[in-house]
Amino acid sequence: MASCSIEDVLAKAERDEAEKLRSITVNKELDLEFDPGNLLAFDKNRIDTREFKDSKGEDFLRSLARDNTQLLINEIWKLPTEKVEEVIVAKLPDPTTPLPREKPAPKPKPPTKWEQFAKLKGIQKKKKNNMVWDEVHKEWKRRWGYKRANDDTKEWLIEVPQTADPNEDQFAKRNKAKKERVARNEYNRLKNIARAQKIKVPGTGLAPTAQQSKSELAQAVSIAKKSTASVGKFQENLPKEKTPRNTGKKRKFQPLIGDFSSEKQKQLDLLKIMDSKKPRLDITKAVNKQMREEDKESSQKSKKSFGKKGRKGNMSGKGKGKAGGKGKGPKGKGRKPQMKQGKR
Amino acid sequence: MRPLTDEETKTMFEKLSKYIGENIKLLIDRPDGTYCFRLHNDRVYYMSEKILKLATNISRDKLVSVGTCFGKFTKTLKFRLHITALDFLAPYAKFKVWVKPGSEQSFLYGNHVMKSGLGRITENTSQYQGVVVYSMSDVPLGFGVAAKTTQECRKVDPMSIVVFHQADIGEYIRSEDTLT
């Protein structure tokens, strides 16, 4: 019994060893291609579609994935390791598979104002050296920047020119001019950026010009009118001034595919209003009707009166003629035809 | 393409009501689907919402026409009804004029209808009322404006105009290029 059990145990142990090895070593027809930098393994072995369809595909896929992952991990174990914060880490080499771009390629920046001008004029960029010989200080100084060569704000003596005001501070004048140049440069740089990224910059008002045309003056007036705390809402018009509407503002329309039922409702309401505005009594029709009725009445009256005249004529004759009435029976006078209604 | 503004809708409805009166409701509120009016390049198009949604996939400069064109707005914002709207005016017309077979051809060439060519006319037509013109076999030929009331039509001499021509189906051939 014991021997049997020992044999059994040994056999079991052997099987377990084989299992373990099997679990580590994987046999493949074609070797996999590895890219440990991307943790990528390429398996170019053929897949037996029957195996995929026969036994449930899930198990087949799972075993395939297990095998390939095992091989990849074996590769990773082959890499050099290092210890980072008490954790053993494998150092991945550079990835070898080229991956496509994640984001679209950057568009070329639109040229700045100067670049456009230079292209137009054909001005090439000339490489300049950074250091310039400063004669005054007798040393090499930067062309621009800190402690530059010909810095006119750093002069200790400035001659007042003949045409200048004697009380004007020439040093302050030069400093102010520099500040203005710096500010203008910054402003132009930002404008270039705004133009490149197509950002809308609000207008800074009007630049002062010597002779202004009518449209420019009108524009200046409208801007001045709007430049109040309430954006021109309570500014009254001058006498004979007309409030201009839509000065450059886009009209706003309803969205193209809005709420259809509300659109329908609005149109029906509009129709209702239009109906209510129409007069219920059509005047011309009413007048025509009235005229027709008056014509009828007048024609009936003339018939009656004619009938009376006829009877008067008969009174001298027989008495029977009394009831006869209109136009019947012998008369002395010529009978007039009965007035008929005109066909309408 | 955009929906009509309130003023534009009002102008258009006023024009349409001259021909179909209060039956415009039946155009707006249809039992078989939601139909709507949209404006594109100054022309008013009538289409179902399905077609509208499909038309949004076409860019403005490439879009020529959607649904049926009812008419267009002129530069001075007056609405002019086109012959392509006849399919929707004919069934809902309030006042109709039937034209004799002899002068059908004349009307289709763009001439006005004279008393000699007049077959029938609906009773109580007032003067300058919008009318739809039919042939004697009840085929809609176009639309126009009544020059005389029904009663006057009876009294007047045979060479005078009774219906002013506004649009006829012959325009599909004559002004093929301008119709969309």
PDB file of N, CA and C in Angstrom, chain B residues 53-138:
ATOM      1  N   LYS B  53     -33.932  67.079 -42.424  1.00  0.00           N
ATOM      2  CA  LYS B  53     -32.782  66.538 -41.702  1.00  0.00           C
ATOM      3  C   LYS B  53     -31.739  65.999 -42.662  1.00  0.00           C
ATOM      4  N   LEU B  54     -32.188  65.421 -43.766  1.00  0.00           N
ATOM      5  CA  LEU B  54     -31.217  64.946 -44.758  1.00  0.00           C
ATOM      6  C   LEU B  54     -30.515  66.114 -45.427  1.00  0.00           C
ATOM      7  N   ALA B  55     -31.266  67.185 -45.646  1.00  0.00           N
ATOM      8  CA  ALA B  55     -30.687  68.329 -46.369  1.00  0.00           C
ATOM      9  C   ALA B  55     -29.640  69.046 -45.544  1.00  0.00           C
ATOM     10  N   THR B  56     -29.657  68.862 -44.220  1.00  0.00           N
ATOM     11  CA  THR B  56     -28.644  69.543 -43.418  1.00  0.00           C
ATOM     12  C   THR B  56     -27.257  69.007 -43.696  1.00  0.00           C
ATOM     13  N   ASN B  57     -27.177  67.841 -44.354  1.00  0.00           N
ATOM     14  CA  ASN B  57     -25.864  67.285 -44.631  1.00  0.00           C
ATOM     15  C   ASN B  57     -25.216  67.881 -45.855  1.00  0.00           C
ATOM     16  N   ILE B  58     -25.927  68.745 -46.557  1.00  0.00           N
ATOM     17  CA  ILE B  58     -25.383  69.339 -47.781  1.00  0.00           C
ATOM     18  C   ILE B  58     -24.995  70.775 -47.453  1.00  0.00           C
ATOM     19  N   SER B  59     -23.818  71.197 -47.981  1.00  0.00           N
ATOM     20  CA  SER B  59     -23.367  72.550 -47.658  1.00  0.00           C
ATOM     21  C   SER B  59     -24.197  73.569 -48.396  1.00  0.00           C
ATOM     22  N   ARG B  60     -24.217  74.789 -47.861  1.00  0.00           N
ATOM     23  CA  ARG B  60     -25.093  75.832 -48.386  1.00  0.00           C
ATOM     24  C   ARG B  60     -24.846  76.126 -49.850  1.00  0.00           C
ATOM     25  N   ASP B  61     -23.556  76.208 -50.235  1.00  0.00           N
ATOM     26  CA  ASP B  61     -23.321  76.603 -51.621  1.00  0.00           C
ATOM     27  C   ASP B  61     -23.647  75.484 -52.593  1.00  0.00           C
ATOM     28  N   LYS B  62     -23.653  74.231 -52.091  1.00  0.00           N
ATOM     29  CA  LYS B  62     -23.948  73.133 -53.008  1.00  0.00           C
ATOM     30  C   LYS B  62     -25.431  72.803 -53.057  1.00  0.00           C
ATOM     31  N   LEU B  63     -26.213  73.301 -52.088  1.00  0.00           N
ATOM     32  CA  LEU B  63     -27.633  72.954 -52.042  1.00  0.00           C
ATOM     33  C   LEU B  63     -28.390  73.791 -53.060  1.00  0.00           C
ATOM     34  N   VAL B  64     -29.108  73.112 -53.985  1.00  0.00           N
ATOM     35  CA  VAL B  64     -29.852  73.841 -54.996  1.00  0.00           C
ATOM     36  C   VAL B  64     -31.307  74.004 -54.564  1.00  0.00           C
ATOM     37  N   SER B  65     -31.928  72.898 -54.182  1.00  0.00           N
ATOM     38  CA  SER B  65     -33.344  72.971 -53.882  1.00  0.00           C
ATOM     39  C   SER B  65     -33.706  71.873 -52.910  1.00  0.00           C
ATOM     40  N   VAL B  66     -34.730  72.105 -52.072  1.00  0.00           N
ATOM     41  CA  VAL B  66     -35.204  71.095 -51.119  1.00  0.00           C
ATOM     42  C   VAL B  66     -36.718  71.052 -51.210  1.00  0.00           C
ATOM     43  N   GLY B  67     -37.298  69.883 -51.187  1.00  0.00           N
ATOM     44  CA  GLY B  67     -38.755  69.796 -51.157  1.00  0.00           C
ATOM     45  C   GLY B  67     -39.371  70.484 -52.353  1.00  0.00           C
ATOM     46  N   THR B  68     -40.459  71.245 -52.129  1.00  0.00           N
ATOM     47  CA  THR B  68     -41.060  72.031 -53.214  1.00  0.00           C
ATOM     48  C   THR B  68     -40.846  73.509 -52.939  1.00  0.00           C
ATOM     49  N   CYS B  69     -40.515  74.233 -54.013  1.00  0.00           N
ATOM     50  CA  CYS B  69     -40.333  75.675 -53.875  1.00  0.00           C
ATOM     51  C   CYS B  69     -41.699  76.329 -53.990  1.00  0.00           C
ATOM     52  N   PHE B  70     -42.084  77.108 -52.974  1.00  0.00           N
ATOM     53  CA  PHE B  70     -43.371  77.779 -53.033  1.00  0.00           C
ATOM     54  C   PHE B  70     -43.264  79.104 -53.746  1.00  0.00           C
ATOM     55  N   GLY B  71     -42.124  79.749 -53.571  1.00  0.00           N
ATOM     56  CA  GLY B  71     -41.976  81.062 -54.182  1.00  0.00           C
ATOM     57  C   GLY B  71     -40.725  81.690 -53.642  1.00  0.00           C
ATOM     58  N   LYS B  72     -40.536  82.976 -53.958  1.00  0.00           N
ATOM     59  CA  LYS B  72     -39.349  83.630 -53.451  1.00  0.00           C
ATOM     60  C   LYS B  72     -39.667  85.016 -52.940  1.00  0.00           C
ATOM     61  N   PHE B  73     -38.764  85.492 -52.106  1.00  0.00           N
ATOM     62  CA  PHE B  73     -38.858  86.856 -51.608  1.00  0.00           C
ATOM     63  C   PHE B  73     -38.006  87.739 -52.496  1.00  0.00           C
ATOM     64  N   THR B  74     -38.619  88.844 -52.953  1.00  0.00           N
ATOM     65  CA  THR B  74     -37.848  89.760 -53.790  1.00  0.00           C
ATOM     66  C   THR B  74     -36.934  90.582 -52.908  1.00  0.00           C
ATOM     67  N   LYS B  75     -36.138  91.445 -53.551  1.00  0.00           N
ATOM     68  CA  LYS B  75     -35.204  92.260 -52.782  1.00  0.00           C
ATOM     69  C   LYS B  75     -35.924  93.213 -51.845  1.00  0.00           C
ATOM     70  N   THR B  76     -37.136  93.616 -52.219  1.00  0.00           N
ATOM     71  CA  THR B  76     -37.885  94.518 -51.351  1.00  0.00           C
ATOM     72  C   THR B  76     -38.818  93.726 -50.440  1.00  0.00           C
ATOM     73  N   LEU B  77     -38.489  92.429 -50.245  1.00  0.00           N
ATOM     74  CA  LEU B  77     -39.201  91.585 -49.286  1.00  0.00           C
ATOM     75  C   LEU B  77     -40.684  91.409 -49.605  1.00  0.00           C
ATOM     76  N   LYS B  78     -41.011  91.379 -50.902  1.00  0.00           N
ATOM     77  CA  LYS B  78     -42.372  91.005 -51.270  1.00  0.00           C
ATOM     78  C   LYS B  78     -42.315  89.523 -51.653  1.00  0.00           C
ATOM     79  N   PHE B  79     -43.428  88.816 -51.422  1.00  0.00           N
ATOM     80  CA  PHE B  79     -43.414  87.386 -51.712  1.00  0.00           C
ATOM     81  C   PHE B  79     -44.065  87.129 -53.060  1.00  0.00           C
ATOM     82  N   ARG B  80     -43.390  86.363 -53.892  1.00  0.00           N
ATOM     83  CA  ARG B  80     -43.878  86.076 -55.228  1.00  0.00           C
ATOM     84  C   ARG B  80     -44.089  84.570 -55.322  1.00  0.00           C
ATOM     85  N   LEU B  81     -45.331  84.158 -55.640  1.00  0.00           N
ATOM     86  CA  LEU B  81     -45.663  82.734 -55.673  1.00  0.00           C
ATOM     87  C   LEU B  81     -45.267  82.152 -57.026  1.00  0.00           C
ATOM     88  N   HIS B  82     -44.645  81.001 -57.004  1.00  0.00           N
ATOM     89  CA  HIS B  82     -44.215  80.354 -58.254  1.00  0.00           C
ATOM     90  C   HIS B  82     -45.145  79.236 -58.644  1.00  0.00           C
ATOM     91  N   ILE B  83     -45.037  78.778 -59.887  1.00  0.00           N
ATOM     92  CA  ILE B  83     -45.921  77.729 -60.385  1.00  0.00           C
ATOM     93  C   ILE B  83     -45.703  76.421 -59.645  1.00  0.00           C
ATOM     94  N   THR B  84     -44.498  76.241 -59.086  1.00  0.00           N
ATOM     95  CA  THR B  84     -44.206  74.982 -58.397  1.00  0.00           C
ATOM     96  C   THR B  84     -45.073  74.786 -57.168  1.00  0.00           C
ATOM     97  N   ALA B  85     -45.759  75.848 -56.727  1.00  0.00           N
ATOM     98  CA  ALA B  85     -46.638  75.705 -55.574  1.00  0.00           C
ATOM     99  C   ALA B  85     -48.022  75.198 -55.972  1.00  0.00           C
ATOM    100  N   LEU B  86     -48.262  75.040 -57.273  1.00  0.00           N
ATOM    101  CA  LEU B  86     -49.617  74.711 -57.745  1.00  0.00           C
ATOM    102  C   LEU B  86     -50.137  73.425 -57.135  1.00  0.00           C
ATOM    103  N   ASP B  87     -49.248  72.437 -56.953  1.00  0.00           N
ATOM    104  CA  ASP B  87     -49.698  71.156 -56.407  1.00  0.00           C
ATOM    105  C   ASP B  87     -50.343  71.312 -55.048  1.00  0.00           C
ATOM    106  N   PHE B  88     -49.905  72.341 -54.314  1.00  0.00           N
ATOM    107  CA  PHE B  88     -50.471  72.531 -52.982  1.00  0.00           C
ATOM    108  C   PHE B  88     -51.614  73.530 -52.980  1.00  0.00           C
ATOM    109  N   LEU B  89     -51.686  74.375 -53.998  1.00  0.00           N
ATOM    110  CA  LEU B  89     -52.780  75.340 -54.040  1.00  0.00           C
ATOM    111  C   LEU B  89     -54.023  74.702 -54.626  1.00  0.00           C
ATOM    112  N   ALA B  90     -53.853  73.860 -55.642  1.00  0.00           N
ATOM    113  CA  ALA B  90     -55.009  73.344 -56.398  1.00  0.00           C
ATOM    114  C   ALA B  90     -56.020  72.618 -55.524  1.00  0.00           C
ATOM    115  N   PRO B  91     -55.622  71.680 -54.662  1.00  0.00           N
ATOM    116  CA  PRO B  91     -56.660  70.984 -53.897  1.00  0.00           C
ATOM    117  C   PRO B  91     -57.378  71.864 -52.872  1.00  0.00           C
ATOM    118  N   TYR B  92     -56.732  72.952 -52.439  1.00  0.00           N
ATOM    119  CA  TYR B  92     -57.351  73.768 -51.385  1.00  0.00           C
ATOM    120  C   TYR B  92     -57.917  75.076 -51.914  1.00  0.00           C
ATOM    121  N   ALA B  93     -57.988  75.217 -53.218  1.00  0.00           N
ATOM    122  CA  ALA B  93     -58.385  76.515 -53.772  1.00  0.00           C
ATOM    123  C   ALA B  93     -59.819  76.837 -53.404  1.00  0.00           C
ATOM    124  N   LYS B  94     -60.061  78.119 -53.109  1.00  0.00           N
ATOM    125  CA  LYS B  94     -61.420  78.533 -52.755  1.00  0.00           C
ATOM    126  C   LYS B  94     -62.198  78.972 -53.997  1.00  0.00           C
ATOM    127  N   PHE B  95     -61.521  79.692 -54.888  1.00  0.00           N
ATOM    128  CA  PHE B  95     -62.195  80.209 -56.083  1.00  0.00           C
ATOM    129  C   PHE B  95     -61.508  79.647 -57.306  1.00  0.00           C
ATOM    130  N   LYS B  96     -62.326  79.024 -58.172  1.00  0.00           N
ATOM    131  CA  LYS B  96     -61.755  78.339 -59.332  1.00  0.00           C
ATOM    132  C   LYS B  96     -62.332  78.900 -60.622  1.00  0.00           C
ATOM    133  N   VAL B  97     -61.542  78.781 -61.654  1.00  0.00           N
ATOM    134  CA  VAL B  97     -61.978  79.231 -62.986  1.00  0.00           C
ATOM    135  C   VAL B  97     -61.691  78.099 -63.952  1.00  0.00           C
ATOM    136  N   TRP B  98     -62.695  77.702 -64.742  1.00  0.00           N
ATOM    137  CA  TRP B  98     -62.487  76.669 -65.743  1.00  0.00           C
ATOM    138  C   TRP B  98     -62.369  77.330 -67.106  1.00  0.00           C
ATOM    139  N   VAL B  99     -61.423  76.853 -67.873  1.00  0.00           N
ATOM    140  CA  VAL B  99     -61.123  77.487 -69.160  1.00  0.00           C
ATOM    141  C   VAL B  99     -61.513  76.530 -70.281  1.00  0.00           C
ATOM    142  N   LYS B 100     -62.096  77.085 -71.344  1.00  0.00           N
ATOM    143  CA  LYS B 100     -62.523  76.247 -72.472  1.00  0.00           C
ATOM    144  C   LYS B 100     -61.313  75.639 -73.162  1.00  0.00           C
ATOM    145  N   PRO B 101     -61.498  74.476 -73.792  1.00  0.00           N
ATOM    146  CA  PRO B 101     -60.345  73.808 -74.409  1.00  0.00           C
ATOM    147  C   PRO B 101     -59.670  74.649 -75.487  1.00  0.00           C
ATOM    148  N   GLY B 102     -60.427  75.480 -76.133  1.00  0.00           N
ATOM    149  CA  GLY B 102     -59.844  76.301 -77.199  1.00  0.00           C
ATOM    150  C   GLY B 102     -58.812  77.280 -76.687  1.00  0.00           C
ATOM    151  N   SER B 103     -59.051  77.881 -75.566  1.00  0.00           N
ATOM    152  CA  SER B 103     -58.123  78.922 -75.090  1.00  0.00           C
ATOM    153  C   SER B 103     -57.210  78.418 -73.997  1.00  0.00           C
ATOM    154  N   GLU B 104     -57.203  77.093 -73.776  1.00  0.00           N
ATOM    155  CA  GLU B 104     -56.244  76.502 -72.832  1.00  0.00           C
ATOM    156  C   GLU B 104     -54.834  76.820 -73.276  1.00  0.00           C
ATOM    157  N   GLN B 105     -54.602  76.568 -74.581  1.00  0.00           N
ATOM    158  CA  GLN B 105     -53.263  76.761 -75.162  1.00  0.00           C
ATOM    159  C   GLN B 105     -52.803  78.188 -74.955  1.00  0.00           C
ATOM    160  N   SER B 106     -53.725  79.123 -75.156  1.00  0.00           N
ATOM    161  CA  SER B 106     -53.361  80.532 -75.024  1.00  0.00           C
ATOM    162  C   SER B 106     -52.941  80.839 -73.592  1.00  0.00           C
ATOM    163  N   PHE B 107     -53.676  80.276 -72.635  1.00  0.00           N
ATOM    164  CA  PHE B 107     -53.306  80.517 -71.240  1.00  0.00           C
ATOM    165  C   PHE B 107     -51.951  79.900 -70.922  1.00  0.00           C
ATOM    166  N   LEU B 108     -51.706  78.713 -71.504  1.00  0.00           N
ATOM    167  CA  LEU B 108     -50.445  78.038 -71.199  1.00  0.00           C
ATOM    168  C   LEU B 108     -49.254  78.743 -71.815  1.00  0.00           C
ATOM    169  N   TYR B 109     -49.508  79.619 -72.781  1.00  0.00           N
ATOM    170  CA  TYR B 109     -48.408  80.401 -73.337  1.00  0.00           C
ATOM    171  C   TYR B 109     -48.169  81.678 -72.572  1.00  0.00           C
ATOM    172  N   GLY B 110     -49.003  81.949 -71.576  1.00  0.00           N
ATOM    173  CA  GLY B 110     -48.771  83.117 -70.732  1.00  0.00           C
ATOM    174  C   GLY B 110     -49.729  84.255 -70.972  1.00  0.00           C
ATOM    175  N   ASN B 111     -50.767  84.038 -71.748  1.00  0.00           N
ATOM    176  CA  ASN B 111     -51.719  85.127 -71.998  1.00  0.00           C
ATOM    177  C   ASN B 111     -52.813  85.127 -70.947  1.00  0.00           C
ATOM    178  N   HIS B 112     -53.487  86.276 -70.827  1.00  0.00           N
ATOM    179  CA  HIS B 112     -54.601  86.350 -69.875  1.00  0.00           C
ATOM    180  C   HIS B 112     -55.814  85.618 -70.437  1.00  0.00           C
ATOM    181  N   VAL B 113     -56.754  85.294 -69.562  1.00  0.00           N
ATOM    182  CA  VAL B 113     -57.960  84.586 -70.005  1.00  0.00           C
ATOM    183  C   VAL B 113     -59.037  85.606 -70.357  1.00  0.00           C
ATOM    184  N   MET B 114     -59.621  85.457 -71.538  1.00  0.00           N
ATOM    185  CA  MET B 114     -60.666  86.403 -71.955  1.00  0.00           C
ATOM    186  C   MET B 114     -62.027  85.790 -71.739  1.00  0.00           C
ATOM    187  N   LYS B 115     -63.060  86.629 -71.831  1.00  0.00           N
ATOM    188  CA  LYS B 115     -64.410  86.143 -71.557  1.00  0.00           C
ATOM    189  C   LYS B 115     -64.773  85.033 -72.534  1.00  0.00           C
ATOM    190  N   SER B 116     -64.281  85.113 -73.752  1.00  0.00           N
ATOM    191  CA  SER B 116     -64.613  84.096 -74.744  1.00  0.00           C
ATOM    192  C   SER B 116     -64.037  82.732 -74.380  1.00  0.00           C
ATOM    193  N   GLY B 117     -62.956  82.725 -73.600  1.00  0.00           N
ATOM    194  CA  GLY B 117     -62.360  81.442 -73.231  1.00  0.00           C
ATOM    195  C   GLY B 117     -62.829  80.937 -71.894  1.00  0.00           C
ATOM    196  N   LEU B 118     -63.713  81.689 -71.241  1.00  0.00           N
ATOM    197  CA  LEU B 118     -64.110  81.315 -69.885  1.00  0.00           C
ATOM    198  C   LEU B 118     -65.186  80.254 -69.934  1.00  0.00           C
ATOM    199  N   GLY B 119     -64.927  79.105 -69.264  1.00  0.00           N
ATOM    200  CA  GLY B 119     -65.925  78.047 -69.214  1.00  0.00           C
ATOM    201  C   GLY B 119     -66.844  78.257 -68.031  1.00  0.00           C
ATOM    202  N   ARG B 120     -66.284  78.111 -66.842  1.00  0.00           N
ATOM    203  CA  ARG B 120     -67.075  78.276 -65.616  1.00  0.00           C
ATOM    204  C   ARG B 120     -66.286  79.123 -64.640  1.00  0.00           C
ATOM    205  N   ILE B 121     -66.995  79.639 -63.679  1.00  0.00           N
ATOM    206  CA  ILE B 121     -66.304  80.385 -62.623  1.00  0.00           C
ATOM    207  C   ILE B 121     -67.113  80.197 -61.347  1.00  0.00           C
ATOM    208  N   THR B 122     -66.419  80.051 -60.224  1.00  0.00           N
ATOM    209  CA  THR B 122     -67.172  79.837 -58.974  1.00  0.00           C
ATOM    210  C   THR B 122     -67.974  81.078 -58.655  1.00  0.00           C
ATOM    211  N   GLU B 123     -69.135  80.830 -58.048  1.00  0.00           N
ATOM    212  CA  GLU B 123     -70.054  81.887 -57.675  1.00  0.00           C
ATOM    213  C   GLU B 123     -69.396  82.783 -56.634  1.00  0.00           C
ATOM    214  N   ASN B 124     -69.790  84.049 -56.612  1.00  0.00           N
ATOM    215  CA  ASN B 124     -69.334  84.984 -55.564  1.00  0.00           C
ATOM    216  C   ASN B 124     -67.857  85.302 -55.605  1.00  0.00           C
ATOM    217  N   THR B 125     -67.231  85.167 -56.741  1.00  0.00           N
ATOM    218  CA  THR B 125     -65.821  85.591 -56.827  1.00  0.00           C
ATOM    219  C   THR B 125     -65.800  87.110 -56.825  1.00  0.00           C
ATOM    220  N   SER B 126     -64.996  87.675 -55.901  1.00  0.00           N
ATOM    221  CA  SER B 126     -64.920  89.137 -55.879  1.00  0.00           C
ATOM    222  C   SER B 126     -63.804  89.582 -56.827  1.00  0.00           C
ATOM    223  N   GLN B 127     -63.763  90.861 -57.096  1.00  0.00           N
ATOM    224  CA  GLN B 127     -62.766  91.347 -58.040  1.00  0.00           C
ATOM    225  C   GLN B 127     -61.379  91.293 -57.418  1.00  0.00           C
ATOM    226  N   TYR B 128     -60.383  90.977 -58.237  1.00  0.00           N
ATOM    227  CA  TYR B 128     -58.981  90.854 -57.805  1.00  0.00           C
ATOM    228  C   TYR B 128     -58.790  89.759 -56.758  1.00  0.00           C
ATOM    229  N   GLN B 129     -59.649  88.763 -56.833  1.00  0.00           N
ATOM    230  CA  GLN B 129     -59.501  87.622 -55.944  1.00  0.00           C
ATOM    231  C   GLN B 129     -58.537  86.627 -56.593  1.00  0.00           C
ATOM    232  N   GLY B 130     -57.678  85.987 -55.795  1.00  0.00           N
ATOM    233  CA  GLY B 130     -56.775  84.970 -56.339  1.00  0.00           C
ATOM    234  C   GLY B 130     -57.563  83.742 -56.739  1.00  0.00           C
ATOM    235  N   VAL B 131     -57.358  83.256 -57.955  1.00  0.00           N
ATOM    236  CA  VAL B 131     -58.105  82.081 -58.422  1.00  0.00           C
ATOM    237  C   VAL B 131     -57.135  81.060 -58.988  1.00  0.00           C
ATOM    238  N   VAL B 132     -57.569  79.794 -58.975  1.00  0.00           N
ATOM    239  CA  VAL B 132     -56.787  78.731 -59.609  1.00  0.00           C
ATOM    240  C   VAL B 132     -57.487  78.374 -60.910  1.00  0.00           C
ATOM    241  N   VAL B 133     -56.706  78.260 -61.970  1.00  0.00           N
ATOM    242  CA  VAL B 133     -57.265  78.038 -63.306  1.00  0.00           C
ATOM    243  C   VAL B 133     -57.219  76.556 -63.635  1.00  0.00           C
ATOM    244  N   TYR B 134     -58.356  76.007 -64.052  1.00  0.00           N
ATOM    245  CA  TYR B 134     -58.430  74.592 -64.414  1.00  0.00           C
ATOM    246  C   TYR B 134     -58.835  74.468 -65.870  1.00  0.00           C
ATOM    247  N   SER B 135     -58.523  73.322 -66.469  1.00  0.00           N
ATOM    248  CA  SER B 135     -59.086  73.034 -67.785  1.00  0.00           C
ATOM    249  C   SER B 135     -60.462  72.403 -67.559  1.00  0.00           C
ATOM    250  N   MET B 136     -61.195  72.190 -68.633  1.00  0.00           N
ATOM    251  CA  MET B 136     -62.556  71.645 -68.470  1.00  0.00           C
ATOM    252  C   MET B 136     -62.519  70.246 -67.884  1.00  0.00           C
ATOM    253  N   SER B 137     -61.364  69.539 -68.030  1.00  0.00           N
ATOM    254  CA  SER B 137     -61.262  68.199 -67.444  1.00  0.00           C
ATOM    255  C   SER B 137     -60.648  68.233 -66.056  1.00  0.00           C
ATOM    256  N   ASP B 138     -60.785  69.369 -65.382  1.00  0.00           N
ATOM    257  CA  ASP B 138     -60.336  69.500 -63.998  1.00  0.00           C
ATOM    258  C   ASP B 138     -58.850  69.256 -63.790  1.00  0.00           C
TER     259      ASP B 138
END
